Short mmCIF file of C-alpha atoms in Angstrom, two decimals:
data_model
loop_
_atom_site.label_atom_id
_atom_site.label_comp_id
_atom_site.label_asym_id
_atom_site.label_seq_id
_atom_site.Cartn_x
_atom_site.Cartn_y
_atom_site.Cartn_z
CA UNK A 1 -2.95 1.90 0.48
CA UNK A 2 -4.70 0.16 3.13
CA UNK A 3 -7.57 -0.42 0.36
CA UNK A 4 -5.16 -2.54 -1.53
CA UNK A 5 -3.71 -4.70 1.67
CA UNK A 6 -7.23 -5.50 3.08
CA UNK A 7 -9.21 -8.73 2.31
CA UNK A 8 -12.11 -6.74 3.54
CA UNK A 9 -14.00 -3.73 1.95
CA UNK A 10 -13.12 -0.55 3.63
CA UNK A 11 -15.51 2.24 4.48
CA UNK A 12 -15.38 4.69 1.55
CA UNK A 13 -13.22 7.74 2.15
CA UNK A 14 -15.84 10.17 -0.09
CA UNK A 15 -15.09 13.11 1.38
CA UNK A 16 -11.20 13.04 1.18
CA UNK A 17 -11.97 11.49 -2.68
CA UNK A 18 -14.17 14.51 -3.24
CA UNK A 19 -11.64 17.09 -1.60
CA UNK A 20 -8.80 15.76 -3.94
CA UNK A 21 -11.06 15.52 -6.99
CA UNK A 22 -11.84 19.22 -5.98
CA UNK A 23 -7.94 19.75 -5.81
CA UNK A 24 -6.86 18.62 -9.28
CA UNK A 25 -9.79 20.29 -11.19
CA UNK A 26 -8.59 23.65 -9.57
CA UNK A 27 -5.29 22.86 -10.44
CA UNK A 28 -5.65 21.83 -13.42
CA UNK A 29 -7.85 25.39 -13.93
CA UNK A 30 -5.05 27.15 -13.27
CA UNK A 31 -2.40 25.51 -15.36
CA UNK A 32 -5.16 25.90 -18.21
CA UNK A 33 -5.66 29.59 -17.74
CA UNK A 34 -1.46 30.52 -16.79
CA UNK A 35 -0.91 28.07 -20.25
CA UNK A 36 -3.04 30.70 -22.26
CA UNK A 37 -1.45 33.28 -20.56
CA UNK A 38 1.30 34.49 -23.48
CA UNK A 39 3.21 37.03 -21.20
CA UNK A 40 3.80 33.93 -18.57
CA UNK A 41 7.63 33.91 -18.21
CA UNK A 42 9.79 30.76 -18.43
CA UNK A 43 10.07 30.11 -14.50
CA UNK A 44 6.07 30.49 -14.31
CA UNK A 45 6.58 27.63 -17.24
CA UNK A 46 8.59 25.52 -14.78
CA UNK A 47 5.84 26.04 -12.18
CA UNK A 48 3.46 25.17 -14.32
CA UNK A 49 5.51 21.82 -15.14
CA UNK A 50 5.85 20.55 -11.51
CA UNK A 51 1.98 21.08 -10.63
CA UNK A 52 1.39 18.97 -13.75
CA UNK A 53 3.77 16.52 -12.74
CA UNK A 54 1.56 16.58 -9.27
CA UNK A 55 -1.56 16.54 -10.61
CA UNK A 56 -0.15 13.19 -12.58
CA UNK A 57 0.84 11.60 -9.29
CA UNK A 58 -2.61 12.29 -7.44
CA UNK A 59 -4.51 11.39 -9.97
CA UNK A 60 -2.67 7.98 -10.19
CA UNK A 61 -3.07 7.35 -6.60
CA UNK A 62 -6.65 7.87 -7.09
CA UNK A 63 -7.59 6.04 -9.65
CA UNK A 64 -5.28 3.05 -8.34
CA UNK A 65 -7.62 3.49 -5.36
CA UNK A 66 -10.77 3.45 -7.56
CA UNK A 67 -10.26 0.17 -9.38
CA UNK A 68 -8.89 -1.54 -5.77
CA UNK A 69 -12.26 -0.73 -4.98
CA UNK A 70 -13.88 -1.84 -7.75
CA UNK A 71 -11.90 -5.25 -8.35
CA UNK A 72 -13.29 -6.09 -4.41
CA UNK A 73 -16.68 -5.15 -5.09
CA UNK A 74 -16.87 -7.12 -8.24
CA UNK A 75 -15.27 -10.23 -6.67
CA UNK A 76 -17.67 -9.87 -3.81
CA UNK A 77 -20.85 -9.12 -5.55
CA UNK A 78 -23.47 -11.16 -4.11
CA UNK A 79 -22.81 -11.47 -1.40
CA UNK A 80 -22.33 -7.32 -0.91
CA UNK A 81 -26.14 -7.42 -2.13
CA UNK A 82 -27.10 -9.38 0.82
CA UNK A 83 -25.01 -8.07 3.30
CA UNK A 84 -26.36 -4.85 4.82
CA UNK A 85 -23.39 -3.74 7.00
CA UNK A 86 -21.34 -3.96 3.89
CA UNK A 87 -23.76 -1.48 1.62
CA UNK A 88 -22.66 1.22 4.76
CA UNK A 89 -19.47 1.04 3.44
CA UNK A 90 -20.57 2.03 -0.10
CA UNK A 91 -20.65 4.70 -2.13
CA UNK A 92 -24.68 4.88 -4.11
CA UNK A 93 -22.80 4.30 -7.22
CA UNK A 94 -20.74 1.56 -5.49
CA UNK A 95 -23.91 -0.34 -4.83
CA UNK A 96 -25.56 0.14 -7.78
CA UNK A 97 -22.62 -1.52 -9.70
CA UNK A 98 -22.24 -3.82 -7.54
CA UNK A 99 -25.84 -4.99 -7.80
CA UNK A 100 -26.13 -4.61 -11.24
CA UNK A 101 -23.09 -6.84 -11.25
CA UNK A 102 -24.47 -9.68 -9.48
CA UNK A 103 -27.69 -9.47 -11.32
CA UNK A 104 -26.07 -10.08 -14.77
CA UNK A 105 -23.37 -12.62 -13.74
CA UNK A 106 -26.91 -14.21 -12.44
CA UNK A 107 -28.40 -14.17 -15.59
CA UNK A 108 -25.62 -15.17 -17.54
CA UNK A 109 -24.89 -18.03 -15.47
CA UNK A 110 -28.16 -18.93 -15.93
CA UNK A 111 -28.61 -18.29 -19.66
CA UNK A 112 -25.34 -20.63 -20.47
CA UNK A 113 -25.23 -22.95 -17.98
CA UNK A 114 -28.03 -23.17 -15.64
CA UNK A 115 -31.04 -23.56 -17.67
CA UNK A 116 -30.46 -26.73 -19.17
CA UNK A 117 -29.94 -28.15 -15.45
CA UNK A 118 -32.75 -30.09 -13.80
CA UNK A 119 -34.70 -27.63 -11.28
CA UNK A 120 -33.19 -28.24 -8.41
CA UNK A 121 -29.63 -27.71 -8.85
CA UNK A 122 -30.35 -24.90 -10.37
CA UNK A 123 -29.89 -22.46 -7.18
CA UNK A 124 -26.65 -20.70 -7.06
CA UNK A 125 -26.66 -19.84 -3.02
CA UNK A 126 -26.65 -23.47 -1.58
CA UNK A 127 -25.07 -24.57 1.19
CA UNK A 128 -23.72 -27.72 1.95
CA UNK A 129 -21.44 -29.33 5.10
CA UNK A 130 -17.62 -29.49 4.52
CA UNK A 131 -17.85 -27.30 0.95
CA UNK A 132 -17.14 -24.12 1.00
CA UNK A 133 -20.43 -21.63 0.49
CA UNK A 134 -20.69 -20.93 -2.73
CA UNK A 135 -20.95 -17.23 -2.38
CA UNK A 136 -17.57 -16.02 -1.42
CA UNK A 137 -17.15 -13.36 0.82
CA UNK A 138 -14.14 -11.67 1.84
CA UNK A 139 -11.46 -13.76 3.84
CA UNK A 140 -11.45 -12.14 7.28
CA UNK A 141 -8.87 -14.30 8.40
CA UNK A 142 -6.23 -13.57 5.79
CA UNK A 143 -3.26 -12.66 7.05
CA UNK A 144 -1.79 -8.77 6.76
CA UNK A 145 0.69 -6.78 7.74
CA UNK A 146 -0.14 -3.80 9.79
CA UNK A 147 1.69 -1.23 11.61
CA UNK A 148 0.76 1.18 14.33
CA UNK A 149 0.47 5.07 14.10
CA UNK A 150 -0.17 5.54 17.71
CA UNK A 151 0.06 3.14 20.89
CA UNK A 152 -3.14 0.84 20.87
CA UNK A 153 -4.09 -1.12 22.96
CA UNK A 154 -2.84 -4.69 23.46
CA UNK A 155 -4.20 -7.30 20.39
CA UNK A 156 -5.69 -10.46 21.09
CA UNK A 157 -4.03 -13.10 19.20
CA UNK A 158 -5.92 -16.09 17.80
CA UNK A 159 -4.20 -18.27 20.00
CA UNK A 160 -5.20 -16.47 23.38
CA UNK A 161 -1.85 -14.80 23.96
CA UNK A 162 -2.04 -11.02 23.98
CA UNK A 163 0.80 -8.48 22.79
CA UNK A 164 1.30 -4.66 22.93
CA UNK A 165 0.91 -2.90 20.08
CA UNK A 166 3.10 0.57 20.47
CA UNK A 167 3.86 3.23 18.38
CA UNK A 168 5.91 1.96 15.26
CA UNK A 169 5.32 -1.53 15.99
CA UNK A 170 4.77 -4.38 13.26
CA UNK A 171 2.92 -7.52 13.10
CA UNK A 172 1.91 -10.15 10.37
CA UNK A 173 -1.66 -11.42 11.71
CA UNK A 174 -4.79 -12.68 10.16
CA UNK A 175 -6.85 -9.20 9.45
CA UNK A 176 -9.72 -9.50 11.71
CA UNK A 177 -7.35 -9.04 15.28
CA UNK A 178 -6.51 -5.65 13.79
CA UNK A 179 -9.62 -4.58 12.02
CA UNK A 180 -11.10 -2.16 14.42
CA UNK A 181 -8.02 -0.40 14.45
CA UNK A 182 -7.56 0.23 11.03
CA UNK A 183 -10.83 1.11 10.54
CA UNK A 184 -10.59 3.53 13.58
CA UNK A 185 -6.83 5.19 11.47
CA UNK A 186 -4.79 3.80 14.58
CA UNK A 187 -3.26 1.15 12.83
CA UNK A 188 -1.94 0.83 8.98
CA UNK A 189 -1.58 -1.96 6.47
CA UNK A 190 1.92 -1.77 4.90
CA UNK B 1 -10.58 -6.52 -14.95
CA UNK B 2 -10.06 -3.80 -12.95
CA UNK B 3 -7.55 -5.03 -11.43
CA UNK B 4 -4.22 -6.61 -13.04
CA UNK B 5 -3.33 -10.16 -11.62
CA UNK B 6 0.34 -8.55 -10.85
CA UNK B 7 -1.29 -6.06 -8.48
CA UNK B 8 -3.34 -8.18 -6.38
CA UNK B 9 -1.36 -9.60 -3.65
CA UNK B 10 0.73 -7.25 -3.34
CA UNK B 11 2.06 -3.43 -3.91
CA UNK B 12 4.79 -3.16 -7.04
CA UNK B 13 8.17 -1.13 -5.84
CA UNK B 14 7.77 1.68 -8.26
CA UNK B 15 4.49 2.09 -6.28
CA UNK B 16 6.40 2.35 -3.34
CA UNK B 17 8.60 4.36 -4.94
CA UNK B 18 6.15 7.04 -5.29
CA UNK B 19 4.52 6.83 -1.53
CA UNK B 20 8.34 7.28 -0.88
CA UNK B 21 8.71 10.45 -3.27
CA UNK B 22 6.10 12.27 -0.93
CA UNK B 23 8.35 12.75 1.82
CA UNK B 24 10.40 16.18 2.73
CA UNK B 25 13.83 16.63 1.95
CA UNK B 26 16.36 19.50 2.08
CA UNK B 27 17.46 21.15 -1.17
CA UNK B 28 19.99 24.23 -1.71
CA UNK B 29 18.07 25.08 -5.28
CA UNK B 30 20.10 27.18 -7.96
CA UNK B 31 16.96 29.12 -8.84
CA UNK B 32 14.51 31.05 -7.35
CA UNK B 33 11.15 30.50 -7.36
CA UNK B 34 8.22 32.26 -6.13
CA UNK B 35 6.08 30.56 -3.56
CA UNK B 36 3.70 28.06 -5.41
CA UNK B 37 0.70 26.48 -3.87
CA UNK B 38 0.38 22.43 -4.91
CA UNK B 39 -2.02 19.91 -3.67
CA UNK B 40 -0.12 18.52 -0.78
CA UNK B 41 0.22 21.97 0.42
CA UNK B 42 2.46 25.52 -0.78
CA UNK B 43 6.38 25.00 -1.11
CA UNK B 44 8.93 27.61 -1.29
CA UNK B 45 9.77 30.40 -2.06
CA UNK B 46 13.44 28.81 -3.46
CA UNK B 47 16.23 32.01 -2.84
CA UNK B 48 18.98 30.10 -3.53
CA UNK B 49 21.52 29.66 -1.61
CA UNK B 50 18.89 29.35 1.40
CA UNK B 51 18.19 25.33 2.45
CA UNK B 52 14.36 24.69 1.47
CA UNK B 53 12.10 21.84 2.11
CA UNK B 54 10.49 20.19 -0.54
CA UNK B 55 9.50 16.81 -1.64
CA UNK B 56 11.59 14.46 -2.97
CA UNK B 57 9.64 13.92 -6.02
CA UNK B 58 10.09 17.77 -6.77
CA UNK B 59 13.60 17.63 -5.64
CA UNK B 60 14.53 14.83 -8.14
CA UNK B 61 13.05 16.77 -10.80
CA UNK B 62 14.63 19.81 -10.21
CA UNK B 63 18.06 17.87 -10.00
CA UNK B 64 17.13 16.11 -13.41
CA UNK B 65 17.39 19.92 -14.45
CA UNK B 66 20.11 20.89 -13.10
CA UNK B 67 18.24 23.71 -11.10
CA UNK B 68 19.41 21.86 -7.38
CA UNK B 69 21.69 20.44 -5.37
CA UNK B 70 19.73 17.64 -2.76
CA UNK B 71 21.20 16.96 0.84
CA UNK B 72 21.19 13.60 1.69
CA UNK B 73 18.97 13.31 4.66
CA UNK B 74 21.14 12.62 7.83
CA UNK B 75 21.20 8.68 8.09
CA UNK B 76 22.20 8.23 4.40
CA UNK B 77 26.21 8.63 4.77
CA UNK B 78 29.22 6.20 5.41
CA UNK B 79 29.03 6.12 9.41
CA UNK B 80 25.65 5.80 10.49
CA UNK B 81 25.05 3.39 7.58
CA UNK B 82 28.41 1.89 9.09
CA UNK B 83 26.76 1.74 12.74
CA UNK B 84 23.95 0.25 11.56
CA UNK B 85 25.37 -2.46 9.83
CA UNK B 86 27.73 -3.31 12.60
CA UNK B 87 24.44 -3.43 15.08
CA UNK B 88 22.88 -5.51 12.51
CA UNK B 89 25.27 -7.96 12.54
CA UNK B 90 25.63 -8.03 15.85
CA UNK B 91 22.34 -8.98 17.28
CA UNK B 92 19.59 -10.52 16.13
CA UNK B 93 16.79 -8.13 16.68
CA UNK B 94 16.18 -5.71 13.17
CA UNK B 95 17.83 -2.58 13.89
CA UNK B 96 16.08 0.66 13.34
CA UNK B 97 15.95 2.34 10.46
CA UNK B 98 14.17 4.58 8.35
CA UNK B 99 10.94 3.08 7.46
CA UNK B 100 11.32 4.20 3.80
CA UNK B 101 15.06 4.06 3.35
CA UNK B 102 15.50 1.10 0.58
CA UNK B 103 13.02 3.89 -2.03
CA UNK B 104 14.61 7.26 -0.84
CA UNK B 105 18.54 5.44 -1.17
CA UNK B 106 17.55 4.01 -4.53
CA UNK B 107 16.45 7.06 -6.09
CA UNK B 108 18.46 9.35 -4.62
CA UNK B 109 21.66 7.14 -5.50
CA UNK B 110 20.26 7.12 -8.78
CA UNK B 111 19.80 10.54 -9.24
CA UNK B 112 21.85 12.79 -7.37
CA UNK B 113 24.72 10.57 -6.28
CA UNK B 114 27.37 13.22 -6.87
CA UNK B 115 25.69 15.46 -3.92
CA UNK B 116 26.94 12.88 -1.47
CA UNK B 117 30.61 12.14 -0.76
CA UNK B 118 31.79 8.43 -1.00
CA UNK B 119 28.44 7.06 -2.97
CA UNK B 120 29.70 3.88 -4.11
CA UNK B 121 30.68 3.20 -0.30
CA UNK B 122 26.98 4.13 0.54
CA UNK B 123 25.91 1.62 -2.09
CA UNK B 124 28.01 -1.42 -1.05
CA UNK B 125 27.05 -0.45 2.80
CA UNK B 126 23.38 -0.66 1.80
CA UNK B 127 23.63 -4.23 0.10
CA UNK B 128 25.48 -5.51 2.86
CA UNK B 129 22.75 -3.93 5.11
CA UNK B 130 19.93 -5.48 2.62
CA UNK B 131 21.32 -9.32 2.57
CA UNK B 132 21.71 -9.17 6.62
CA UNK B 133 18.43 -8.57 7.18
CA UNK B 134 16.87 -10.56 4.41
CA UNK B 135 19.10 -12.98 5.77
CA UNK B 136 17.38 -12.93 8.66
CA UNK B 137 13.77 -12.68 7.51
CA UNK B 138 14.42 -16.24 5.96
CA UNK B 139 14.84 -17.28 9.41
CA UNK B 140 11.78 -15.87 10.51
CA UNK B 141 10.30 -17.70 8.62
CA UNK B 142 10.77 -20.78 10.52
CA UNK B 143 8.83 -19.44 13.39
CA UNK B 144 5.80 -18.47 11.51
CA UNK B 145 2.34 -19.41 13.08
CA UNK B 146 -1.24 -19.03 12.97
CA UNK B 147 -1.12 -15.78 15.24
CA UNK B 148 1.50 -13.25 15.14
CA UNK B 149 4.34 -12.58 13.73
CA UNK B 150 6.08 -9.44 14.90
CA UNK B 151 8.09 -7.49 12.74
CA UNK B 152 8.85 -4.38 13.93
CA UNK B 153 11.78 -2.48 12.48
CA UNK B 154 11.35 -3.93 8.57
CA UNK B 155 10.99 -1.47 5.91
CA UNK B 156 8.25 -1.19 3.37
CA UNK B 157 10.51 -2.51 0.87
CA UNK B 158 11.65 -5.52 2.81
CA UNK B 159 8.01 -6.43 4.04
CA UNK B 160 6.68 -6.18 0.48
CA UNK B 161 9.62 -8.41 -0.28
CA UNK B 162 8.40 -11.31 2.07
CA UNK B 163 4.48 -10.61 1.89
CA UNK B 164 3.75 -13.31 -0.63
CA UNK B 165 5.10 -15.89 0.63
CA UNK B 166 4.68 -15.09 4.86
CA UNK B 167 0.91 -13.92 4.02
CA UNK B 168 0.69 -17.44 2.55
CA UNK B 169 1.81 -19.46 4.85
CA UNK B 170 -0.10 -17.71 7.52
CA UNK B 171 -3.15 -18.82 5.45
CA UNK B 172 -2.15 -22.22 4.97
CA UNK B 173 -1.21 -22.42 9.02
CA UNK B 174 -4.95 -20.62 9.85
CA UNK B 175 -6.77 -23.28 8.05
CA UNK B 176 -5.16 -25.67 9.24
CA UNK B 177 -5.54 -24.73 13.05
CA UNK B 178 -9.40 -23.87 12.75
CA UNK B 179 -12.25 -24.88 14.48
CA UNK B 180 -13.06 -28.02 12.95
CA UNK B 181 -16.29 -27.72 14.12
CA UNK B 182 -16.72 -25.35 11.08
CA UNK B 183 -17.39 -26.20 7.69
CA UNK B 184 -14.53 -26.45 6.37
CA UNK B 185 -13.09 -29.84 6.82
CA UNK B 186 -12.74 -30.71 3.41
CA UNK B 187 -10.45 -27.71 2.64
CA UNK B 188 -8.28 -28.28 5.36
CA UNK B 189 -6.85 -31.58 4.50
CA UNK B 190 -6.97 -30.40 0.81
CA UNK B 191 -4.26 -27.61 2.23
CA UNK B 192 -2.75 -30.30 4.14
CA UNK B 193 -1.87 -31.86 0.84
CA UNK B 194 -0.31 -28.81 -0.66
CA UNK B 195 1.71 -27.89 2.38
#
């Protein structure tokens, strides 16, 4: 769930993802093979019904946790193709989509609009005073709400106060005064 | 896209309805059942009438069946619900409560309300409970800045009820109080506008 609250992209959790993926295809072995199974009585039916219905609700999680991640990385595109630290964060397939993303919203861009522009407004990365740049990356400053698992130490607040941050505690502040710890698992975004 | 427009700013309650369903509660089944392993890790054996831990999303769908009965967990009956309302109402601070308690009432209400005594009491306790606090998370509003908010003691239901529109304003109030050094002069008095 964090995924989904963060502006940012979040270090990919593969080997949890893999574990789980792992999970369900044994489980769903089993169901497959008990199914065929024609002296299976009816409560080994019922079993078989709840660790479907389970297998349902991971898988949902999952894939709601899939397309979070690929909403961001689509939204962010270039600029995840010029940002190194961000890459880290990727799985190889991540960054190949996401490249491949960029390079065709490039060229199509380019192919409808672009081309019949005089040269020099051509570029898509400019930068100019008091516009925005026109390659969005994520908003670091965007507010969230995050809770803490375990005591952490005190935030620093944008405005220079500083507050304790305890076990159970909540607080609505922009995402980078808590980004360490989320990233670290000692704080959550609820 | 990938993602639906709906989903993007916040978290949908039947979503939270489900990270609710993981959690533990006690059930007295009506059948047994041998030991079964499941991805979040092996529940049972049921031998009825032994107590057994299980979670809730199993334990609703054995009571669809007819195969349990669920105990409430030990904060969902008149009194406490009664004590915390009357603390509610009393002070001004949130007072504790479960952090998943709006999900786990609902759907237990829903389901198995005739394994609790008095459930239409429970049910008018919780509103009452609901519109005192939401009552005063409008306040709170008041004092939102570019900072910190704290807001310790909501539940995930109630914070996904005010995300929108306190995650927005916090935006609107960060703009407005950056740097103006930075480049971004232009969309600060555009946000000045709309606010």
């Amino acid at each position: 769930m964090n995924e989904r609250h963060a502006p940012d992209l979040l270090p990919a959790q593969q080997v949890l993802l893999a574990g789980l993926l792992d999970h369900i295809h044994r489980q769903t072995d089993t169901v497959q093979t008990l199914r065929a199974d024609p002296s299976s009585s009816e409560e080994d039916h019922f079993r078989i019904m709840l660790v479907q219905t389970e297998i349902e609700r991971v898988k949902f999680i999952v894939r709601s946790y899939v397309r979070t991640r690929l909403f961001k990385i689509e939204k962010y595109a270039r600029f995840i193709t010029m940002n190194e630290e961000l890459q880290m964060r990727m799985t190889a397939t991540e960054q190949e989509h996401a490249r491949r993303h960029a390079d065709l919203t490039d060229e199509h861009f380019f192919s409808s609009v672009l081309q019949s522009l005089p040269p020099p407004q051509r570029a898509l990365d400019e930068e100019f005073d008091l516009v925005p740049a026109m390659i969005a990356g994520p908003d670091l400053n965007r507010a969230v709400i995050a809770r803490a698992r375990s005591d952490c130490p005190a935030l620093e607040y944008p405005n220079g106060k500083t507050g304790t941050f305890s076990k159970g505690n909540v607080v609505l502040t922009p995402y980078n005064v808590v980004e360490r710890l989320v990233e670290e698992g000692f704080a959550e975004l609820v | 896209m990938s993602l639906p427009q709906s989903l993007r700013t916040t978290v949908t309650p039947p979503e939270l309805e489900l990270i609710a369903s993981e959690q533990l509660v006690e059930i007295i089944p009506l059948v047994s059942m041998e030991r079964t392993a499941f991805i979040s890790g092996a529940y049972g054996p049921l031998r009825p009438p032994n107590k057994c831990k299980i979670p809730l999303w199993m334990a609703l769908n054995l009571k669809l069946k007819k195969k349990c009965h669920i105990v409430p967990p030990d904060w969902l009956n008149v009194d406490d619900l009664q004590a915390i309302l009357n603390k509610e109402t009393a002070s001004n601070a949130y007072s504790e409560v479960p952090f998943r308690y709006v999900e786990i009432a609902k759907v237990l209400l829903d389901v198995a309300s005739e394994d609790m005594p008095q459930p239409d009491k429970i049910r008018y306790l919780l509103k009452d409970l609901r519109e005192a606090r939401q009552a005063k998370c409008r306040d709170a509003l008041a004092l939102i800045n570019h900072s910190d908010v704290k807001m310790t003691n909501l539940s995930s239901m109630e914070l996904n009820e005010v995300r929108p529109v306190f995650v927005q304003s916090m935006n609107i109030w960060t703009k407005l109080v950056r740097d103006p050094t930075e480049n971004y002069i232009g969309e600060v008095e555009e946000d000045e506008r709309v606010s």
